[in-house]
Coordinates of C-alpha atoms in Angstrom, one line a residue:
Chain A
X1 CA 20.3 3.9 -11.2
X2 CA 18.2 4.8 -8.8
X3 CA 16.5 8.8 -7.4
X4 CA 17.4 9.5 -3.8
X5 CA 13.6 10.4 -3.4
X6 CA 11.6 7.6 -3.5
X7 CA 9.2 9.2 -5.7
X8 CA 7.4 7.5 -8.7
X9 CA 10.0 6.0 -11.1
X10 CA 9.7 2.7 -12.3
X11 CA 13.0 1.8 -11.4
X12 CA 12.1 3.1 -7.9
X13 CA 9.2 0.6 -7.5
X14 CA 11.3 -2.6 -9.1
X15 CA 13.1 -1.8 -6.0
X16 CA 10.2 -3.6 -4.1
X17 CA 11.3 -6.4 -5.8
X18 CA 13.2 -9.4 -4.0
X19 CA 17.1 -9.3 -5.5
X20 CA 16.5 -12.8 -7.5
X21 CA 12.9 -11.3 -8.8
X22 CA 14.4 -8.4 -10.0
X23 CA 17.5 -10.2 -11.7
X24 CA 15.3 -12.4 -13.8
X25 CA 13.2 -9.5 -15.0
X26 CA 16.7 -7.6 -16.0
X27 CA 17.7 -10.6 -17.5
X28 CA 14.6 -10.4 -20.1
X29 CA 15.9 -6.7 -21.2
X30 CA 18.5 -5.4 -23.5
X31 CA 20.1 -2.1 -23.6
X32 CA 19.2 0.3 -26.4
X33 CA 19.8 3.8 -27.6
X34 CA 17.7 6.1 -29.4
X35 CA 19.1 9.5 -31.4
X36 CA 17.0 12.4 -30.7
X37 CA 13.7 12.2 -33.1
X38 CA 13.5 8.3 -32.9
X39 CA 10.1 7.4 -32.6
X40 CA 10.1 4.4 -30.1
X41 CA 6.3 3.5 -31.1
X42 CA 3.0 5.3 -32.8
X43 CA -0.6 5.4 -31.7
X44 CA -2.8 2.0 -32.1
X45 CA 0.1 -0.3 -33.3
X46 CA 0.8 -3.3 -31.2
X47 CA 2.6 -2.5 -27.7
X48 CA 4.3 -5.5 -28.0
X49 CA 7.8 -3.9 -25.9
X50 CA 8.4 -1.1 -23.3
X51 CA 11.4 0.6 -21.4
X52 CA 13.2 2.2 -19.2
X53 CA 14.7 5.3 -19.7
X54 CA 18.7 5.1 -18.1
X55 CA 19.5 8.5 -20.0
X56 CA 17.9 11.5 -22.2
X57 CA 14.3 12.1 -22.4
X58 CA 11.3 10.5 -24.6
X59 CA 8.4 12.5 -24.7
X60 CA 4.8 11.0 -25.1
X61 CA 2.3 12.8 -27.9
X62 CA -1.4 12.2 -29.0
X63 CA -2.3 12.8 -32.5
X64 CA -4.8 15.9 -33.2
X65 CA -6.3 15.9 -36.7
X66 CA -5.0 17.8 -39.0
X67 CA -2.0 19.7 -36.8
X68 CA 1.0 18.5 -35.4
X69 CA 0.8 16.0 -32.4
X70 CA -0.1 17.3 -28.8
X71 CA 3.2 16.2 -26.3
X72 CA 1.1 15.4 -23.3
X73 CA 4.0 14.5 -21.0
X74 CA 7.9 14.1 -20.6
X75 CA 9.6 10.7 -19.2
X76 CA 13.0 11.3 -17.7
X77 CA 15.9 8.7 -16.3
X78 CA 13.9 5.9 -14.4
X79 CA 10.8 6.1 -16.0
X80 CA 8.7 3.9 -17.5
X81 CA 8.1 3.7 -21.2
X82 CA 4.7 2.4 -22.1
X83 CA 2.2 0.0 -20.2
X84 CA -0.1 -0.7 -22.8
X85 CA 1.5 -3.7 -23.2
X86 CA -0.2 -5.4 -20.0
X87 CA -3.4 -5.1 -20.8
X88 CA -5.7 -5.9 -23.9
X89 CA -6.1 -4.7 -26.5
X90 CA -2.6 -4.1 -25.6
X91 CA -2.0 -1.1 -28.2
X92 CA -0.4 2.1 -27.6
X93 CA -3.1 4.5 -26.5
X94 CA -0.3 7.5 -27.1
X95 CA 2.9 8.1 -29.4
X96 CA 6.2 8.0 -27.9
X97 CA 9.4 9.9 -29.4
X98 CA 13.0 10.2 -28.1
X99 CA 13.0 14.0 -27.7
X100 CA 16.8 13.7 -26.8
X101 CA 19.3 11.0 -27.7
X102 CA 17.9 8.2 -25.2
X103 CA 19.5 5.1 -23.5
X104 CA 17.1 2.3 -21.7
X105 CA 16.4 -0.7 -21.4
X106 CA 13.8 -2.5 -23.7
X107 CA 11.6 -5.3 -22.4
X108 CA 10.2 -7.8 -25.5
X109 CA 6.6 -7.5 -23.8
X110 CA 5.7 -10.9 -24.2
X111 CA 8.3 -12.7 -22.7
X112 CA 7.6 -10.3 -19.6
X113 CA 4.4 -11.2 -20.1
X114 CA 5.3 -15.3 -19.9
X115 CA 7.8 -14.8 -17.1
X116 CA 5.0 -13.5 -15.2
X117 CA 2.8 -16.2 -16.2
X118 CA 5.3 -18.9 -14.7
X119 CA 6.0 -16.6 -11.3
X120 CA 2.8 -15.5 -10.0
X121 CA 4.7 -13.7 -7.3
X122 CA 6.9 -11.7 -9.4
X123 CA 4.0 -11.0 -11.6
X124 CA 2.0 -9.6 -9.0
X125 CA 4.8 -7.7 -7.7
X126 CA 5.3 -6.2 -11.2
X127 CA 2.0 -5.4 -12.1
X128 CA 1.7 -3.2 -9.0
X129 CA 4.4 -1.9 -10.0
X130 CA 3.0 -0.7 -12.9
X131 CA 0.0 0.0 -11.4
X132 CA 1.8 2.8 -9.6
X133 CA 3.4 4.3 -12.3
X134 CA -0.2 4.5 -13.9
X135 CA -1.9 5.6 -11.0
X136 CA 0.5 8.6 -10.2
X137 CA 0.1 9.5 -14.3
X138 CA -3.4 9.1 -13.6
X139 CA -3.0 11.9 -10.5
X140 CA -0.9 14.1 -12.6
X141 CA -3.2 14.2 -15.2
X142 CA -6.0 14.9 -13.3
X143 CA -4.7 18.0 -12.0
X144 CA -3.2 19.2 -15.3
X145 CA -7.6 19.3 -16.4
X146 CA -7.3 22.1 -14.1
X147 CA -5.5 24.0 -16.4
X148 CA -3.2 24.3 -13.4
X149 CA -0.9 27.6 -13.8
X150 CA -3.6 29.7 -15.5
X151 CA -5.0 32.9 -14.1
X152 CA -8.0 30.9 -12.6
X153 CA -6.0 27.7 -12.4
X154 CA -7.7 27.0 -8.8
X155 CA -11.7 27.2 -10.5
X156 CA -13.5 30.5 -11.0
X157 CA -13.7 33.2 -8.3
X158 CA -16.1 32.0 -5.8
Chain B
X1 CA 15.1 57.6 5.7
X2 CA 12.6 57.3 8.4
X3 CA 10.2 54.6 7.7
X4 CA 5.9 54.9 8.4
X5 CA 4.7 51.9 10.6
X6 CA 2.7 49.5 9.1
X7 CA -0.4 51.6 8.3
X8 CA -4.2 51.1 7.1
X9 CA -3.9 54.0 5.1
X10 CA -2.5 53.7 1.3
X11 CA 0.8 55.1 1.0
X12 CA 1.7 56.9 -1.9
X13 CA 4.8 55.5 -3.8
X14 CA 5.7 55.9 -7.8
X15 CA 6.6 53.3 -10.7
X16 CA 10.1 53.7 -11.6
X17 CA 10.8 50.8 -13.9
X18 CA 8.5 48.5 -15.2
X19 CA 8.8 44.9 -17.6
X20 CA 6.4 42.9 -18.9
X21 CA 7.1 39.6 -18.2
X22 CA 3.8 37.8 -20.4
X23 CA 1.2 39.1 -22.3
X24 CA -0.9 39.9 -19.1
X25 CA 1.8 40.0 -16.4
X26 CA 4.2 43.0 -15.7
X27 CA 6.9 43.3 -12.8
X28 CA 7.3 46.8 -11.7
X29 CA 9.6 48.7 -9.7
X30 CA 7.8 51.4 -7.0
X31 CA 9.6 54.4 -4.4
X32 CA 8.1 56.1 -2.0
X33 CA 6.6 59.6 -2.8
X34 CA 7.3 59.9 0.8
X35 CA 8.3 57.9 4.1
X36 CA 8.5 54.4 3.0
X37 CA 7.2 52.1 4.6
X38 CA 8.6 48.8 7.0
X39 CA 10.5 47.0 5.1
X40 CA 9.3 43.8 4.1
X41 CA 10.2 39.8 4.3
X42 CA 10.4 37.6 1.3
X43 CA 6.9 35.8 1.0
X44 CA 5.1 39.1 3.0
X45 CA 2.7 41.0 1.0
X46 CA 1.1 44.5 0.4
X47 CA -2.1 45.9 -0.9
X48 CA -1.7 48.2 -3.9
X49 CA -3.8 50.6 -4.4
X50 CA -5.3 51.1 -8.0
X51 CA -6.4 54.7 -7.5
X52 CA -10.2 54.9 -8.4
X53 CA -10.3 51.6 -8.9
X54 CA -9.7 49.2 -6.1
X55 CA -7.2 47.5 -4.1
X56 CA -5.8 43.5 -4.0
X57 CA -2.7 41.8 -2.1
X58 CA 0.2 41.7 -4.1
X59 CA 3.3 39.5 -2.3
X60 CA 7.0 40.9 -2.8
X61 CA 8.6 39.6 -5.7
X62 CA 11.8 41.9 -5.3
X63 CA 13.4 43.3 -2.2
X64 CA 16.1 45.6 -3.9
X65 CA 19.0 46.0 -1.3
X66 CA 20.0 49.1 0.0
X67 CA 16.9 50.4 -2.0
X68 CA 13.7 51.4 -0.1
X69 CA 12.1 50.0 -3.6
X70 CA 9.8 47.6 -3.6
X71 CA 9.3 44.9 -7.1
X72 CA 5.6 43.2 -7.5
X73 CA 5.1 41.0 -10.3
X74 CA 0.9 41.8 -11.2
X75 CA -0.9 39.4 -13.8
X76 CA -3.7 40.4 -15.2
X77 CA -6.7 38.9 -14.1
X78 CA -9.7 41.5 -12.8
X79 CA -10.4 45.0 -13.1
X80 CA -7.6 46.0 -10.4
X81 CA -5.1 44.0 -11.3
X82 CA -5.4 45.0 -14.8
X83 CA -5.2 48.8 -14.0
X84 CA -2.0 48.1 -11.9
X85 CA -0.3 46.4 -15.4
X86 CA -1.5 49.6 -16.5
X87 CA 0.7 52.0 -15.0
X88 CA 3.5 53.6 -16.7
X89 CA 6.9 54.8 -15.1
X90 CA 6.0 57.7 -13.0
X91 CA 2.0 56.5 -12.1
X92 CA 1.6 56.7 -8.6
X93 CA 0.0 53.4 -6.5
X94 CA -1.0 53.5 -2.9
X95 CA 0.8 50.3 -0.4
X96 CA -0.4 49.4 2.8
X97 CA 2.0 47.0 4.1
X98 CA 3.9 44.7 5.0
X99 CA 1.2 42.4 5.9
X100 CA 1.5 38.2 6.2
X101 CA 4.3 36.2 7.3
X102 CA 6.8 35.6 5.1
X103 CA 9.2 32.4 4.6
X104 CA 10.5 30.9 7.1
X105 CA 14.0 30.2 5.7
X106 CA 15.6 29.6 9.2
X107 CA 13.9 26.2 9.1
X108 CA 15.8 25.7 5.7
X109 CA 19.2 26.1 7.2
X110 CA 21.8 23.3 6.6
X111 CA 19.0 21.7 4.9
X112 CA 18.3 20.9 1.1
X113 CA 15.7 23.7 -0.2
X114 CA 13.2 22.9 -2.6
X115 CA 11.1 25.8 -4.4
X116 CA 8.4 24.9 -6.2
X117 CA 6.3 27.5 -8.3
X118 CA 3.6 27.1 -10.7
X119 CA 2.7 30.1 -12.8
X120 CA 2.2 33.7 -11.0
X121 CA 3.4 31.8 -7.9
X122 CA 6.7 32.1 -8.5
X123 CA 6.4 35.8 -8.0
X124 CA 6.5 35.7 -4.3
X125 CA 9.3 33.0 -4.0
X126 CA 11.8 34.8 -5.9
X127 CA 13.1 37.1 -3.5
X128 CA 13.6 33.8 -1.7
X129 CA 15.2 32.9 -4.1
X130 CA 17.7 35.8 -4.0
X131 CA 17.9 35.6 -0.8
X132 CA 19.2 32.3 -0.5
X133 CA 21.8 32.8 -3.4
X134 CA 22.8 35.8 -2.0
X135 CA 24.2 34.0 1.3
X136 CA 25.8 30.6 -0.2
X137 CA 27.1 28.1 1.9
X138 CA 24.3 28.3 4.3
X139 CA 21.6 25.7 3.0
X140 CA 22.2 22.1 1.1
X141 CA 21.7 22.0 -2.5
X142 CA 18.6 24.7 -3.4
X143 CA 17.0 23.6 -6.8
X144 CA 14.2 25.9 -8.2
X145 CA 11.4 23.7 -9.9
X146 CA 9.0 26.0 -11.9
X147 CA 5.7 25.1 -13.8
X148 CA 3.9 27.3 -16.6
X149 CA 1.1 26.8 -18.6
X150 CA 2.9 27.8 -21.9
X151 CA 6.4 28.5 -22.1
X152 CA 5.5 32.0 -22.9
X153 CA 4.0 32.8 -19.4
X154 CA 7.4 31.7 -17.6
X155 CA 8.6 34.8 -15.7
X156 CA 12.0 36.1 -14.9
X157 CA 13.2 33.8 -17.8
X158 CA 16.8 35.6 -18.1
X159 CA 17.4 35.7 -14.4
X160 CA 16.4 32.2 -13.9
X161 CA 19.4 31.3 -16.1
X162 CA 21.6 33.1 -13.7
X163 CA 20.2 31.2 -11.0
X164 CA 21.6 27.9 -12.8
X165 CA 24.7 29.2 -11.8
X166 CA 24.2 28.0 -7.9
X167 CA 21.0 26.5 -8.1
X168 CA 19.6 23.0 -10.3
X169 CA 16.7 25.5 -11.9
X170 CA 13.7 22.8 -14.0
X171 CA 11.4 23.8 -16.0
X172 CA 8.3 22.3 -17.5
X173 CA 4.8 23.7 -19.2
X174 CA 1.5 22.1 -19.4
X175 CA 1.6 23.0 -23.1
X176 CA 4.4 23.3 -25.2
X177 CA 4.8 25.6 -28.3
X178 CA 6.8 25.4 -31.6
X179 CA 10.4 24.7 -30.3
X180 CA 9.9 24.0 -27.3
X181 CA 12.6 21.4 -25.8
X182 CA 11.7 21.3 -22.3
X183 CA 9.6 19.1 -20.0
X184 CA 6.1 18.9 -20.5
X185 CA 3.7 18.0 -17.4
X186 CA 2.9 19.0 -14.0
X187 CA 5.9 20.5 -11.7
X188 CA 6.1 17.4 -9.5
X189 CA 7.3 15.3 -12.4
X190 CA 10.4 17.5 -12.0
X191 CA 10.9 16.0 -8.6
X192 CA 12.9 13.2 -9.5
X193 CA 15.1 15.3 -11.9
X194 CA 17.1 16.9 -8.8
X195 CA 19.1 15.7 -5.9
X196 CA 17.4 15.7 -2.7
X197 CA 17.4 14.0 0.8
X198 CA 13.8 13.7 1.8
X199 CA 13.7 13.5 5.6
X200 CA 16.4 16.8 5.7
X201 CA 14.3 19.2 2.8
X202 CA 12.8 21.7 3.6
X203 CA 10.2 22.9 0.9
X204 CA 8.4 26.5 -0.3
X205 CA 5.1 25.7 -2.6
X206 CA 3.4 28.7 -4.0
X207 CA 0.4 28.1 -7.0
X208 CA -2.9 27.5 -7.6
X209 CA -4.2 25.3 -5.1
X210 CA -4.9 22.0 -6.8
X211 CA -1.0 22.4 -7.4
X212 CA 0.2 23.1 -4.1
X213 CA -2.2 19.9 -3.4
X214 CA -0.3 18.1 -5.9
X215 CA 3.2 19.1 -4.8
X216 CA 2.8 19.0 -0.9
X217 CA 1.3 15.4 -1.5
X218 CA 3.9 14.1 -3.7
X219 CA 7.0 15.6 -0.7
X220 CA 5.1 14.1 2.2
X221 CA 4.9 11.1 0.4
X222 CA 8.9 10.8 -0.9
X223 CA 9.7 11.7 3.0
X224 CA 9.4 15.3 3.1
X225 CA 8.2 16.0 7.2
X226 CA 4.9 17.9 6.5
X227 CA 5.4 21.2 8.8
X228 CA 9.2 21.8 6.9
X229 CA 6.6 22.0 3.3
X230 CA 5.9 25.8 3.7
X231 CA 3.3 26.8 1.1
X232 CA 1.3 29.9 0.7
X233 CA -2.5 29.8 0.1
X234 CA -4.2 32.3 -1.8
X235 CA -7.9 33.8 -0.3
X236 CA -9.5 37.1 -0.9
X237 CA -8.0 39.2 1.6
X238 CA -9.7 42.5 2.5
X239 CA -8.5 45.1 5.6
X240 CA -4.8 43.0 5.7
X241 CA -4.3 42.8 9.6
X242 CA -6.8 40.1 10.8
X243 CA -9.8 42.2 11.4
X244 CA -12.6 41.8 8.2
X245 CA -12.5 37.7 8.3
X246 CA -12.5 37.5 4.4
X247 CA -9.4 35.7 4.5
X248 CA -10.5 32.8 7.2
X249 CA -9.4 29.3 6.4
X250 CA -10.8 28.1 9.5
X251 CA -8.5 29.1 13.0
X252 CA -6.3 30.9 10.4
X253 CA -6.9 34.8 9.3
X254 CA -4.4 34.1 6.1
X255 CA -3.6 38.0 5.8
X256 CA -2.5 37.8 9.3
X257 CA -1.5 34.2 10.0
X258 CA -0.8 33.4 6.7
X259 CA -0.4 33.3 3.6
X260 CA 2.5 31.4 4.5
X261 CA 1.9 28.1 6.8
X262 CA 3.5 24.8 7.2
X263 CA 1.4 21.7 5.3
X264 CA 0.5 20.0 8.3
X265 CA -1.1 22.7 9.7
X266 CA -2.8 23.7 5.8
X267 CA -3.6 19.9 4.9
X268 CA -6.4 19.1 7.7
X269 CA -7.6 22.6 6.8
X270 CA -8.3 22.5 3.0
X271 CA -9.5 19.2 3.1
X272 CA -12.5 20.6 5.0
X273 CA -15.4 21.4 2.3
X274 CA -16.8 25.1 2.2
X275 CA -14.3 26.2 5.0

């Protein structure tokens, strides 16, 4: 599946992957569903998988002491699941929970991580892939600090 | 009805319906007391008048056809605005108007239409809105995207159901509360959630700034040519017709040339620091 946009989904960027590249990445991944509730992974554990969302929604929460988690963000169809996985200490920074019964395709991290390993190109490719994704989260959470739709959303009067 | 040209002086008219929308934001319904005034564009706006209290530019949120009625949508936020949400059915506001330039929805013809609002800035597009589902057939596929900060500040909540009818209408808050099954995040994450063609869109961005940043950024990126994202910019507009300078974004007098402009001619402007 792919948007008609060209905007930030992960399955958008595996699209700058050559045709054999991206068939031995989709050979690593197996399809899975998720019934709404499902927690697909907690805070600090191991990231030791990640998906793709084909279907439904997963939303992504942090825990906050003694209250119920914070959802920080929503991943629809396309998205990417985690990326904590790629880098050490490789654990989840958030929790992630299928907020709607889910299909996508799961990814065992480290035999991404080992196909990469033995195809520098296609690992490059893929980590700027990721890269992306992270970068345009990173964006989107920068503006969100601005408390965006607030009455002063745009800073105190001047 | 004969109608007043635009004038500098306040124009009496009455409240004769009022809701409120959010804690702090009311949309109200106002007549002329007496000759009404030109009759306004979608995206144009007028100064209201808080008698004894001050004045601010309100944009349409409601042309009522066949009405001469106005509808302004008024959050909360300063001493006059707060006196507007104030008044009852039957309170009396003074209008100067219409001032600004509207929407340009002629460059949206034939073309897929994207509205994007975050907050109190979906007060201005919704007569767009109306607009547009009120003459179907003429545009592509229209899909309404609207950001909140909780999902007890969305406005126009039952009528934005109606618009599913004809329209894909998405919705996300920056937070959620108890119950709440909707998105979470920023607007532009809704992007890839509707149908679009890029290179024929055309877009109308109203918010806070840093949003309208966001959003225009993310469209000219995914394809979107910059002068078809129309987005209006808030400034403190004073006199309305071009002649105080409060509202100068550079070349631009926004109460006169604005608050509606095209991205590429907003982008090189707001990047400017201290303009």
């Amino acid at each position: 599946m792919t948007t008609r946009t060209g905007l930030k989904t992960m399955l958008c960027q595996l699209d700058a992957l050559s045709d054999d590249q991206r068939v031995r990445l989709m050979g690593l991944a197996r399809e899975v569903s998720f019934r709404a509730g499902a927690r697909l992974f907690e805070e600090r554990r191991a990231a030791d998988r990640f998906w793709i969302v084909r279907t439904g929604s997963v939303v992504l929460d942090l825990h906050v002491p003694g209250r119920r988690a914070a959802v920080i963000e929503t991943l629809g169809p396309g998205d990417l699941v985690g990326w904590s996985w790629l880098f050490p200490p490789r654990n989840w920074h958030l929790g992630a929970e299928a907020q709607s019964p889910v299909r996508a395709w799961e990814f065992d991290a480290e035999a991404v991580r080992r196909l990469c390993r033995e195809d520098p190109k296609l690992g490059y490719a893929l980590v700027l892939a990721v890269a992306e994704v992270i970068g345009h989260r990173l964006e989107c959470a920068r503006t969100r600090l601005l408390d965006l739709y607030g009455p002063y959303g745009s800073g105190l009067p001047r | 009805m004969t109608t007043a040209p635009a004038s500098s002086v306040p124009v009496p008219y009455r409240v004769t319906w009022r809701r409120r929308e959010a804690t702090d934001t009311v949309t109200m319904k106002i007549r002329p007391v007496g000759r009404p005034l030109p009759e306004f564009r979608p995206g144009q706006f007028a100064m209201l008048y808080a008698f004894g209290v001050g004045e601010i530019p309100v944009s349409v949120s409601g042309l009522p056809v066949g009405e001469n009625a106005l509808v302004h949508t008024v959050r909360a936020v300063g001493a006059v605005s707060r006196a507007l949400c104030g008044l009852g059915v039957g309170d009396t506001v003074g209008v100067r108007g219409p001032y600004g330039t509207g929407w340009d929805l002629e460059t949206a013809l034939g073309r897929d239409v994207l509205v994007i609002a975050g907050g109190i800035g979906l007060a201005p597009l919704r007569p767009l809105v109306l607009r547009m589902l009120a003459e179907p057939g003429r545009h592509g596929r229209i899909s309404v995207l609207i950001g909140a900060r909780t999902p007890s500040d969305l406005l126009y909540r039952l009528q934005a159901r109606a618009w599913r009818t004809a329209a894909r209408v998405a919705v996300t808050v920056d937070r959620p509360e108890a119950g709440w099954q909707g998105d979470v995040g920023v607007v532009t994450r809704l992007l890839p959630r509707v149908r679009w063609t890029p290179a024929d869109t055309t877009a109308f961005v109203c918010g806070p700034e840093p949003m309208i940043h966001a959003t225009a950024r993310d469209l000219v990126r995914a394809g979107v040519p910059p002068h078809r994202v129309h987005v209006s910019l808030e400034r403190n507009m004073r006199c309305g017709e071009g002649n105080c300078g409060h509202c100068q974004l550079g070349p631009l007098l926004l109460c006169r040339d604005g608050p509606v402009t095209g991205w590429d001619r907003a982008d090189p402007l707001l990047a400017v620091k201290e303009l």
